[in-house]
Short mmCIF file of C-alpha atoms and ligand atoms in Angstrom, two decimals:
data_model
loop_
_atom_site.label_atom_id
_atom_site.label_comp_id
_atom_site.label_asym_id
_atom_site.label_seq_id
_atom_site.Cartn_x
_atom_site.Cartn_y
_atom_site.Cartn_z
CA MET A 20 5.56 22.31 -13.77
CA ALA A 21 2.29 23.68 -12.53
CA GLY A 22 0.00 21.32 -14.42
CA GLU A 23 -1.55 24.03 -16.61
CA ARG A 24 -2.64 22.54 -19.90
CA PRO A 25 -0.74 24.77 -22.33
CA VAL A 26 2.48 24.07 -20.49
CA VAL A 27 2.03 20.32 -20.28
CA ALA A 28 0.67 19.62 -23.76
CA PRO A 29 3.98 19.76 -25.68
CA GLY A 30 5.48 17.25 -23.28
CA VAL A 31 2.67 14.75 -23.65
CA VAL A 32 4.25 12.66 -26.38
CA VAL A 33 7.53 12.30 -24.51
CA LEU A 34 5.78 11.47 -21.28
CA LEU A 35 3.49 8.95 -22.92
CA LEU A 36 6.63 7.22 -24.17
CA CYS A 37 7.87 7.20 -20.58
CA CYS A 38 4.60 5.58 -19.56
CA LEU A 39 5.10 2.80 -22.06
CA ALA A 40 8.67 2.31 -20.91
CA ALA A 41 7.91 2.36 -17.18
CA PRO A 42 6.47 -1.16 -16.83
CA MET A 43 9.42 -2.54 -18.77
CA VAL A 44 11.95 -0.77 -16.58
CA ARG A 45 10.17 -1.99 -13.48
CA GLY A 46 9.86 -5.52 -14.78
CA GLY A 47 13.62 -5.67 -15.28
CA GLY A 48 14.40 -3.92 -12.01
CA GLY A 49 12.11 -6.20 -9.98
CA GLY A 50 14.36 -9.12 -10.92
CA GLY A 51 17.59 -7.19 -10.16
CA GLY A 52 19.74 -10.21 -9.28
CA VAL A 53 17.07 -11.81 -7.12
CA GLN A 54 15.35 -14.37 -9.31
CA HIS A 55 14.36 -17.05 -6.84
CA ASN A 56 11.13 -17.96 -5.15
CA ILE A 57 11.75 -20.44 -2.32
CA THR A 58 8.05 -21.24 -1.95
CA SER A 59 7.46 -22.26 -5.53
CA PHE A 60 10.82 -24.07 -5.63
CA LEU A 61 10.00 -26.18 -2.55
CA ASN A 62 6.50 -26.81 -3.90
CA GLY A 63 8.25 -29.10 -6.37
CA HIS A 64 9.89 -31.04 -3.51
CA PRO A 65 7.22 -32.68 -1.35
CA GLU A 66 9.83 -34.05 1.11
CA TYR A 67 10.21 -30.47 2.43
CA LYS A 68 6.49 -29.76 2.67
CA LEU A 69 6.47 -29.01 6.39
CA TYR A 70 9.47 -26.70 6.11
CA ASN A 71 7.78 -24.85 3.24
CA LYS A 72 4.53 -24.53 5.16
CA TYR A 73 6.29 -22.85 8.09
CA LEU A 74 8.36 -20.61 5.79
CA THR A 75 5.05 -19.30 4.47
CA GLU A 76 3.24 -18.99 7.80
CA THR A 77 6.12 -17.08 9.38
CA ARG A 78 6.71 -15.00 6.20
CA VAL A 79 10.43 -15.87 6.29
CA CYS A 80 9.92 -16.75 2.60
CA ASP A 81 9.46 -13.03 1.88
CA GLU A 82 12.85 -12.22 3.41
CA ILE A 83 14.54 -15.00 1.45
CA ASN A 84 12.90 -13.92 -1.81
CA ALA A 85 13.95 -10.30 -1.36
CA ARG A 86 17.63 -11.09 -0.99
CA ALA A 87 20.40 -11.98 -3.39
CA ALA A 88 23.11 -14.38 -2.15
CA VAL A 89 21.18 -16.51 0.30
CA THR A 90 21.46 -20.17 1.28
CA CYS A 91 18.52 -22.07 2.79
CA LEU A 92 19.40 -25.02 5.00
CA VAL A 93 16.25 -27.10 4.65
CA LEU A 94 15.00 -30.07 6.65
CA ASN A 95 12.92 -32.97 5.43
CA ASP A 96 9.56 -33.50 7.10
CA GLY A 97 10.99 -35.83 9.76
CA ALA A 98 13.73 -33.42 10.89
CA MET A 99 11.36 -30.46 10.66
CA ALA A 100 8.88 -32.27 12.92
CA THR A 101 11.68 -32.50 15.50
CA LEU A 102 12.25 -28.76 15.27
CA VAL A 103 8.53 -28.04 15.65
CA ALA A 104 8.35 -30.30 18.69
CA ASP A 105 11.41 -28.60 20.24
CA ALA A 106 9.80 -25.19 19.70
CA GLY A 107 6.55 -26.36 21.27
CA GLU A 108 3.70 -26.91 18.84
CA SER A 109 2.07 -23.54 19.41
CA SER A 110 5.18 -21.41 19.26
CA LEU A 111 5.13 -20.03 15.75
CA ALA A 112 7.43 -17.19 16.88
CA GLY A 113 10.03 -19.72 18.06
CA ILE A 114 9.83 -21.60 14.77
CA LYS A 115 10.33 -18.31 12.94
CA ALA A 116 13.51 -17.67 14.94
CA ALA A 117 14.82 -21.11 13.95
CA LEU A 118 13.96 -20.70 10.26
CA ARG A 119 15.83 -17.39 10.22
CA LEU A 120 18.85 -19.14 11.77
CA HIS A 121 18.69 -21.66 8.93
CA SER A 122 18.81 -18.88 6.31
CA LEU A 123 22.47 -17.99 5.64
CA LEU A 124 23.31 -14.51 4.36
CA ASP A 125 25.76 -15.84 1.81
CA TYR A 126 25.88 -18.19 -1.14
CA TRP A 127 27.19 -21.66 -0.19
CA ASP A 128 27.39 -24.48 -2.68
CA THR A 129 29.21 -27.82 -2.56
CA LYS A 130 32.21 -26.34 -4.36
CA LYS A 131 32.61 -23.68 -1.68
CA LEU A 132 32.11 -26.28 1.07
CA ARG A 133 34.85 -28.48 -0.39
CA SER A 134 37.23 -25.49 -0.42
CA LEU A 135 36.87 -25.02 3.36
CA THR A 136 40.15 -25.32 5.23
CA THR A 137 39.03 -24.10 8.64
CA THR A 138 35.73 -23.64 10.46
CA ASN A 139 33.85 -20.80 8.87
CA LEU A 140 31.39 -18.46 10.55
CA THR A 141 28.49 -17.16 8.54
CA ASP A 142 25.76 -14.63 9.32
CA THR A 143 22.08 -15.50 9.20
CA PHE A 144 18.79 -13.61 9.13
CA PHE A 145 18.53 -14.32 12.85
CA GLN A 146 21.69 -12.39 13.51
CA ALA A 147 20.66 -9.62 11.17
CA ALA A 148 17.82 -8.94 13.62
CA GLY A 149 20.49 -7.66 16.00
CA ASP A 150 21.15 -10.81 17.96
CA ALA A 151 24.80 -11.80 18.26
CA MET A 152 23.85 -15.42 18.89
CA GLY A 153 22.59 -16.04 15.39
CA THR A 154 25.82 -17.09 13.71
CA VAL A 155 26.23 -20.53 12.15
CA LYS A 156 29.56 -22.34 11.89
CA ILE A 157 30.39 -24.62 9.01
CA ALA A 158 33.25 -27.12 8.88
CA LYS A 159 34.61 -30.12 7.04
CA LEU A 160 34.50 -32.90 9.65
CA ASP A 161 37.00 -35.76 10.07
CA SER A 162 34.30 -38.13 8.83
CA GLY A 163 34.35 -36.29 5.51
CA ASP A 164 30.89 -34.83 6.15
CA PHE A 165 30.18 -31.11 6.15
CA GLY A 166 28.90 -30.06 9.58
CA PHE A 167 26.61 -27.17 10.51
CA ALA A 168 26.05 -25.84 14.03
CA SER A 169 25.30 -22.77 16.08
CA ALA A 170 28.49 -20.76 16.60
CA ASN A 171 27.70 -20.52 20.32
CA LYS A 172 30.35 -21.93 22.58
CA GLY A 173 30.34 -25.70 22.87
CA ALA A 174 27.77 -26.37 20.16
CA LYS A 175 28.33 -29.72 18.42
CA PHE A 176 28.02 -30.44 14.71
CA ASP A 177 24.80 -32.44 15.00
CA ALA A 178 23.65 -31.43 11.54
CA THR A 179 25.48 -32.56 8.40
CA LEU A 180 24.95 -31.97 4.71
CA VAL A 181 22.60 -34.51 3.13
CA LYS A 182 22.61 -33.06 -0.38
CA ALA A 183 22.54 -29.91 -2.45
CA VAL A 184 19.00 -29.47 -3.70
CA LYS A 185 19.55 -26.28 -5.70
CA GLN A 186 22.63 -24.21 -6.57
CA THR A 187 22.31 -21.01 -8.59
CA PRO A 188 25.63 -19.17 -8.33
CA TYR A 189 25.87 -16.70 -6.57
CA ASP A 190 22.27 -15.98 -5.83
CA PHE A 191 20.47 -18.87 -4.24
CA ALA A 192 21.29 -22.28 -2.79
CA VAL A 193 19.14 -24.86 -1.04
CA LEU A 194 21.05 -27.44 1.00
CA GLU A 195 19.36 -30.23 2.91
CA ILE A 196 20.86 -30.88 6.34
CA SER A 197 20.21 -33.90 8.54
CA ALA A 198 19.00 -32.22 11.74
CA PRO A 199 17.87 -28.82 12.99
CA ILE A 200 20.47 -26.28 14.19
CA GLU A 201 19.44 -25.17 17.66
CA PHE A 202 20.92 -23.55 20.77
CA ASP A 203 19.71 -22.81 24.29
CA GLY A 204 17.39 -19.85 24.19
CA LEU A 205 16.61 -20.09 20.46
CA PHE A 206 12.93 -20.58 21.18
CA ASP A 207 12.65 -18.00 23.97
CA VAL A 208 10.51 -15.24 22.56
CA PRO A 209 9.78 -11.92 24.29
CA ASP A 210 6.54 -11.68 26.21
CA ALA A 211 4.04 -9.49 24.40
CA ALA A 212 1.21 -10.10 26.83
CA ASN A 213 0.96 -6.47 27.92
CA LEU A 214 0.43 -4.50 24.75
CA THR A 215 0.09 -1.11 26.42
CA ARG A 216 3.38 -1.51 28.29
CA LEU A 217 5.07 -2.56 25.07
CA LEU A 218 3.76 0.55 23.30
CA GLU A 219 4.86 2.83 26.13
CA LYS A 220 8.37 1.41 26.03
CA ALA A 221 8.51 1.93 22.26
CA GLY A 222 7.92 5.68 22.51
CA CYS A 223 4.20 5.49 21.78
CA LYS A 224 2.87 6.72 25.14
CA ARG A 225 0.06 8.85 23.70
CA PHE A 226 -1.19 5.99 21.55
CA ALA A 227 -0.88 3.56 24.49
CA ALA A 228 -2.96 5.92 26.64
CA LEU A 229 -5.67 6.18 23.96
CA VAL A 230 -5.83 2.40 23.66
CA ALA A 231 -5.89 1.93 27.44
CA GLY A 232 -8.68 4.54 27.63
CA ASN A 233 -10.83 2.55 25.21
CA PRO A 234 -11.08 -0.99 26.62
CA GLY A 235 -13.23 -2.13 23.70
CA VAL A 236 -10.39 -1.35 21.32
CA LEU A 237 -7.84 -3.18 23.45
CA LYS A 238 -10.18 -6.19 23.54
CA ALA A 239 -10.53 -6.14 19.76
CA TYR A 240 -6.75 -6.00 19.39
CA GLN A 241 -6.29 -8.89 21.80
CA ALA A 242 -8.92 -10.99 20.05
CA ALA A 243 -7.15 -10.48 16.72
CA MET A 244 -3.75 -11.29 18.27
CA ALA A 245 -4.66 -14.98 18.37
CA THR A 246 -4.80 -15.32 14.59
CA GLY A 247 -2.88 -12.35 13.21
CA LEU A 248 -2.52 -8.69 14.08
CA THR A 249 -0.30 -5.91 12.82
CA LEU A 250 -0.48 -2.71 14.80
CA PHE A 251 0.69 0.57 13.27
CA ALA A 252 1.44 2.62 16.37
CA PRO A 253 1.99 6.36 15.90
CA ASN A 254 4.97 7.56 17.92
CA ASP A 255 4.54 10.47 20.31
CA ASP A 256 5.81 12.99 17.75
CA ALA A 257 3.02 11.94 15.41
CA PHE A 258 0.49 13.70 17.64
CA VAL A 259 2.20 17.08 17.51
CA ALA A 260 3.88 19.48 15.14
CA LYS A 261 2.42 18.10 11.93
CA ALA A 262 0.15 20.28 9.82
CA GLY A 263 -3.36 18.88 9.68
CA THR A 264 -3.02 16.43 12.57
CA PRO A 265 -6.33 16.38 14.44
CA ASP A 266 -6.65 17.01 18.17
CA VAL A 267 -7.62 13.51 19.24
CA GLY A 268 -8.74 14.89 22.60
CA LYS A 269 -11.58 16.73 20.85
CA MET A 270 -12.79 13.83 18.71
CA GLU A 271 -16.21 12.23 19.17
CA LYS A 272 -15.88 8.92 21.00
CA ASP A 273 -17.18 6.87 18.05
CA ASP A 274 -14.76 8.53 15.66
CA LEU A 275 -11.86 8.02 18.04
CA VAL A 276 -12.67 4.30 18.33
CA ARG A 277 -12.81 4.05 14.54
CA LEU A 278 -9.48 5.87 14.32
CA LEU A 279 -7.82 3.45 16.75
CA MET A 280 -9.29 0.41 14.99
CA TYR A 281 -7.97 1.86 11.73
CA HIS A 282 -4.42 1.54 13.11
CA ALA A 283 -4.70 -2.25 13.30
CA VAL A 284 -4.67 -4.80 10.47
CA PRO A 285 -6.11 -8.26 11.22
CA ALA A 286 -3.19 -10.14 9.63
CA TYR A 287 0.49 -10.75 10.31
CA GLU A 288 2.34 -8.28 8.04
CA PRO A 289 6.00 -7.81 9.10
CA LYS A 290 7.95 -5.04 7.36
CA PRO A 291 9.90 -7.32 4.97
CA SER A 292 6.56 -8.57 3.65
CA LEU A 293 5.13 -5.06 3.28
CA LYS A 294 8.25 -4.12 1.28
CA LEU A 295 7.36 -6.69 -1.37
CA VAL A 296 4.58 -4.43 -2.69
CA LYS A 297 7.03 -3.25 -5.30
CA ALA A 298 4.93 -2.04 -8.17
CA GLY A 299 1.93 0.06 -7.28
CA ALA A 300 0.12 -0.46 -4.04
CA ARG A 301 -1.79 -3.03 -2.02
CA PRO A 302 -4.97 -2.35 -0.03
CA LEU A 303 -5.16 -3.85 3.45
CA ARG A 304 -8.29 -4.36 5.52
CA THR A 305 -8.08 -2.75 8.96
CA LEU A 306 -10.12 -3.59 12.04
CA ALA A 307 -12.27 -0.57 11.07
CA SER A 308 -12.90 -1.77 7.49
CA THR A 309 -16.45 -2.23 6.31
CA ALA A 310 -17.56 -4.97 3.93
CA ALA A 311 -17.48 -2.37 1.15
CA GLY A 312 -13.79 -1.72 1.79
CA GLU A 313 -14.17 1.64 3.51
CA TYR A 314 -11.41 2.25 6.04
CA ASN A 315 -8.95 0.15 4.05
CA VAL A 316 -5.38 1.44 4.10
CA THR A 317 -3.01 1.18 1.14
CA VAL A 318 0.59 0.00 1.42
CA VAL A 319 3.08 1.76 -0.83
CA ALA A 320 6.69 0.51 -0.94
CA ARG A 321 9.78 1.88 -2.58
CA GLY A 322 13.07 0.16 -1.91
CA ASP A 323 13.45 -0.08 1.84
CA ASP A 324 10.78 2.50 2.42
CA VAL A 325 7.25 1.50 3.31
CA SER A 326 4.40 3.98 3.67
CA LEU A 327 0.70 3.73 4.35
CA ASP A 328 -1.57 5.86 2.19
CA THR A 329 -4.87 6.69 3.86
CA GLY A 330 -6.27 8.69 0.95
CA VAL A 331 -5.57 11.87 2.92
CA ARG A 332 -1.85 11.53 3.36
CA LYS A 333 1.00 9.06 3.63
CA SER A 334 2.62 7.89 6.86
CA ARG A 335 6.04 6.30 6.84
CA VAL A 336 6.41 2.97 8.60
CA ALA A 337 9.40 3.57 10.87
CA ALA A 338 10.55 0.89 13.32
CA THR A 339 9.64 -2.66 14.18
CA VAL A 340 8.82 -2.78 17.88
CA LEU A 341 7.83 -6.40 18.01
CA ASP A 342 7.83 -9.14 15.40
CA GLU A 343 6.43 -12.18 17.06
CA VAL A 344 4.32 -14.08 14.59
CA PRO A 345 1.29 -13.80 14.54
CA LEU A 346 1.70 -10.36 16.19
CA CYS A 347 3.64 -7.49 14.68
CA VAL A 348 3.93 -3.96 16.11
CA LEU A 349 5.37 -1.27 13.87
CA THR A 350 5.63 2.46 14.52
CA VAL A 351 4.46 5.12 12.07
CA ASP A 352 5.71 8.71 11.86
CA SER A 353 2.30 10.29 11.61
CA LEU A 354 -1.27 9.53 12.59
CA LEU A 355 -3.13 7.44 10.01
CA MET A 356 -6.00 9.69 8.94
CA PRO A 357 -8.68 7.69 7.07
CA VAL A 358 -10.26 9.62 4.22
CA GLU A 359 -13.66 8.56 5.57
CA LEU A 360 -13.07 10.70 8.68
CA PHE A 361 -10.74 13.42 7.45
CA ALA A 362 -11.65 14.04 3.80
CA ASP A 363 -11.53 17.82 4.30
CA ALA A 364 -8.46 17.96 6.54
CA PRO A 365 -5.74 20.33 5.30
CA MET A 366 -2.93 18.35 3.74
CA PRO A 367 0.67 18.78 4.74
CA ALA A 368 2.92 19.96 1.91
CA PRO A 369 2.41 17.23 -0.70
CA ALA A 370 5.10 15.54 -2.74
CA PRO A 371 6.18 17.57 -5.82
CA ALA A 372 3.64 16.05 -8.19
CA PRO A 373 0.31 17.95 -8.07
CA ALA A 374 -1.70 14.96 -9.26
CA MET A 375 -2.80 13.60 -5.87
CA ALA A 376 -6.07 11.72 -5.94
CA PRO A 377 -8.87 14.00 -4.82
CA ALA A 378 -9.47 13.58 -1.12
CA ASP A 379 -13.05 12.40 -1.60
CA ALA A 380 -12.19 9.72 -4.15
CA PRO A 381 -13.11 6.14 -3.25
CA LEU A 382 -10.32 4.66 -1.17
CA GLY A 383 -9.54 1.84 -3.60
CA SER A 384 -8.59 4.39 -6.24
CA SER A 385 -5.72 5.78 -4.20
CA SER A 386 -3.43 3.35 -6.01
CA SER A 387 -3.63 5.75 -8.96
CA SER A 388 -1.91 8.52 -7.03
CA PRO A 389 1.75 8.88 -7.92
CA PRO A 390 4.25 7.22 -5.61
CA ALA A 391 6.30 9.82 -3.77
CA PRO A 392 10.08 9.62 -3.90
CA PRO A 393 11.58 8.24 -0.68
CA PRO A 394 12.50 10.89 1.88
CA ALA A 395 16.21 11.60 1.84
CA ASP A 396 16.56 10.88 5.54
CA ALA A 397 14.91 7.48 5.42
CA PRO A 398 16.94 5.11 7.57
CA SER A 399 17.82 1.81 6.02
CA GLU A 400 17.38 -1.53 7.68
CA VAL A 401 20.42 -3.11 9.26
CA ALA A 402 19.31 -6.49 7.98
CA ASP A 403 19.74 -5.40 4.41
CA HIS A 404 23.19 -3.94 4.57
CA LYS A 405 24.80 -6.77 2.72
CA ALA A 406 22.24 -7.00 -0.04
CA LYS A 407 22.38 -3.28 -0.62
CA HIS A 408 25.06 -3.04 -3.26
CA VAL A 409 23.51 -5.88 -5.20
CA LYS A 410 20.22 -4.14 -5.25
CA SER A 411 21.22 -0.56 -5.82
CA THR A 412 21.00 -0.95 -9.58
CA ALA A 413 17.56 -2.45 -9.31
CA ALA A 414 16.55 0.38 -6.99
CA ALA A 415 17.83 2.95 -9.46
CA LEU A 416 15.87 1.32 -12.25
CA ARG A 417 12.80 1.22 -10.07
CA SER A 418 13.01 4.88 -9.22
CA ILE A 419 13.29 5.75 -12.91
CA GLY A 420 10.10 3.75 -13.38
CA ALA A 421 8.50 5.55 -10.44
CA VAL A 422 9.34 8.97 -11.84
CA ALA A 423 7.93 7.97 -15.20
CA VAL A 424 4.74 6.72 -13.56
CA ALA A 425 4.42 9.93 -11.53
CA LEU A 426 4.86 12.05 -14.64
CA CYS A 427 2.24 9.97 -16.44
CA SER A 428 -0.23 10.65 -13.65
CA VAL A 429 0.40 14.37 -14.04
CA VAL A 430 -0.25 14.17 -17.76
CA PHE A 431 -3.40 12.12 -17.44
CA ALA A 432 -4.72 14.33 -14.66
CA SER A 433 -4.20 17.42 -16.81
CA LEU A 434 -5.90 15.78 -19.77
CA LEU A 435 -9.02 14.90 -17.79
C1 NAG B 519 6.32 -17.27 -4.91
O1 NAG B 519 5.60 -18.40 -5.27
C2 NAG B 519 4.39 -18.58 -4.54
C3 NAG B 519 3.81 -19.95 -4.89
O2 NAG B 519 3.91 -20.21 -6.26
C4 NAG B 519 3.46 -17.41 -4.87
O3 NAG B 519 2.25 -17.55 -4.15
C5 NAG B 519 4.15 -16.12 -4.46
O4 NAG B 519 3.35 -15.01 -4.80
C6 NAG B 519 5.50 -16.00 -5.13
N1 NAG B 519 6.20 -14.86 -4.55
C7 NAG B 519 6.72 -13.89 -5.30
C8 NAG B 519 7.42 -12.79 -4.58
O5 NAG B 519 6.65 -13.88 -6.51
C1 NAG B 520 35.08 -17.82 5.71
O1 NAG B 520 34.62 -16.65 6.34
C2 NAG B 520 35.32 -15.46 6.03
C3 NAG B 520 34.70 -14.34 6.79
O2 NAG B 520 34.70 -14.63 8.13
C4 NAG B 520 35.32 -15.22 4.55
O3 NAG B 520 36.06 -14.08 4.25
C5 NAG B 520 35.88 -16.41 3.83
O4 NAG B 520 35.81 -16.21 2.44
C6 NAG B 520 35.13 -17.67 4.21
N1 NAG B 520 35.71 -18.83 3.58
C7 NAG B 520 35.11 -19.53 2.68
C8 NAG B 520 35.79 -20.73 2.14
O5 NAG B 520 34.03 -19.21 2.25
C1 NAG B 521 0.00 -3.33 31.48
O1 NAG B 521 0.91 -2.24 31.59
C2 NAG B 521 0.29 -1.02 32.00
C3 NAG B 521 1.30 0.10 31.88
O2 NAG B 521 2.60 -0.28 32.17
C4 NAG B 521 -0.25 -1.21 33.42
O3 NAG B 521 -0.87 -0.02 33.85
C5 NAG B 521 -1.27 -2.35 33.39
O4 NAG B 521 -1.72 -2.63 34.70
C6 NAG B 521 -0.67 -3.62 32.80
N1 NAG B 521 -1.75 -4.60 32.61
C7 NAG B 521 -1.65 -5.85 33.01
C8 NAG B 521 -2.80 -6.73 32.73
O5 NAG B 521 -0.66 -6.26 33.57
C1 NAG B 522 -9.93 -3.67 0.96
O1 NAG B 522 -8.88 -4.57 1.25
C2 NAG B 522 -9.19 -5.92 0.94
C3 NAG B 522 -8.05 -6.79 1.45
O2 NAG B 522 -6.86 -6.52 0.78
C4 NAG B 522 -9.42 -6.05 -0.57
O3 NAG B 522 -9.76 -7.39 -0.88
C5 NAG B 522 -10.53 -5.10 -0.99
O4 NAG B 522 -10.66 -5.13 -2.38
C6 NAG B 522 -10.23 -3.68 -0.52
N1 NAG B 522 -11.36 -2.84 -0.86
C7 NAG B 522 -11.20 -1.63 -1.40
C8 NAG B 522 -12.44 -0.86 -1.70
O5 NAG B 522 -10.09 -1.17 -1.61
#
């Protein structure tokens, strides 16, 4: 439909009904088998305060909350203090690795533990990141205790079950264990000291060269890295072969600096956390943002797909290059073009709905533009492969909601 009034008018009633139904569909779909919130649950258990604090700081809570069939092996404050000391006080990235090892990708309750006849191996979030070392073994010990250890060769069952704190079949379990599960190398995190080299290796040579050519920008990135920085690095393809992409070589120096600062967000925002923006959109401040919120970028998520809406166009967040709290480097498929710099840039073929926000609208209003359907070729994350079938129904419900919302936007736009 072309959005001409006479054509749209007869459909208004039907579509308005869709609009009313959309929030309900989404509300139901958002639950979709995942009903738990580890943070609010542990808030009611002060003995796990330290564990909860680090789950939040490292954003591992977001991964746990997005997944059905998960078991959290929690530590009381004393045991958690041991883990923190082993990681080295300042190594938040090492603590994150350990917390992901303590998050089992399966539902384990006391009934299932009692049914164990042999040592069982179970996957964890750590392993889902592509590391073969992140498996945990579980066994009934001769003492009658249930033991937990790294599945690496020679690891001893130093940790045993203290008690089941929460068991919601087959979604969510919280089991307290007596000691941290660790192995040699658990706390070794990759060295991110040289950001430009990291970007080059990740297929972002053009972006790396631009950053290296603007030392002020690199300094600003490095300063932010101490407290929290997420870099959205355009890959080399993003600079070519896309309608409307500017020739960065011809940009004024000031504009180029603003553009580079726009690709950085002064907070730790790993992809699983960005995905949580289920309904609607969330504005993020960038290093280029003004107090008035100019140069904000808007996160839009649909299922496994995360995009950034600049007000001019959307860029898909592709790969995670580095996730080392408080630094995260993600690649994007196209250059982020802030509406403040590129309001009159020609847009690449837009998504089917014609009701895009006008390019000169205030940035904050971009949340009213209809969410685009996910591209058919969007790769899915390895980490989610097991949760996928559980969530497909929720995803289907969500996309029905999304279509309804998009149609609503069309109707409202044509009525204005
Ligand atoms: C989980 O609970 C915490 C604390 O109550 C809250 O801040 C957070 O937004 C909740 N997360 C989700 C995904 O609802
Ligand atoms: C042990 O692990 C295997 C997969 O390796 C699984 O099929 C089996 O159900 C597990 N046993 C128990 C008691 O959970
Ligand atoms: C970082 O890496 C780049 C490219 O590999 C190199 O040119 C530069 O000298 C390195 N910087 C430092 C401080 O090592
Ligand atoms: C910019 O982003 C910040 C941080 O999310 C938000 O508080 C603010 O409202 C945004 N401003 C606009 C104009 O979108």
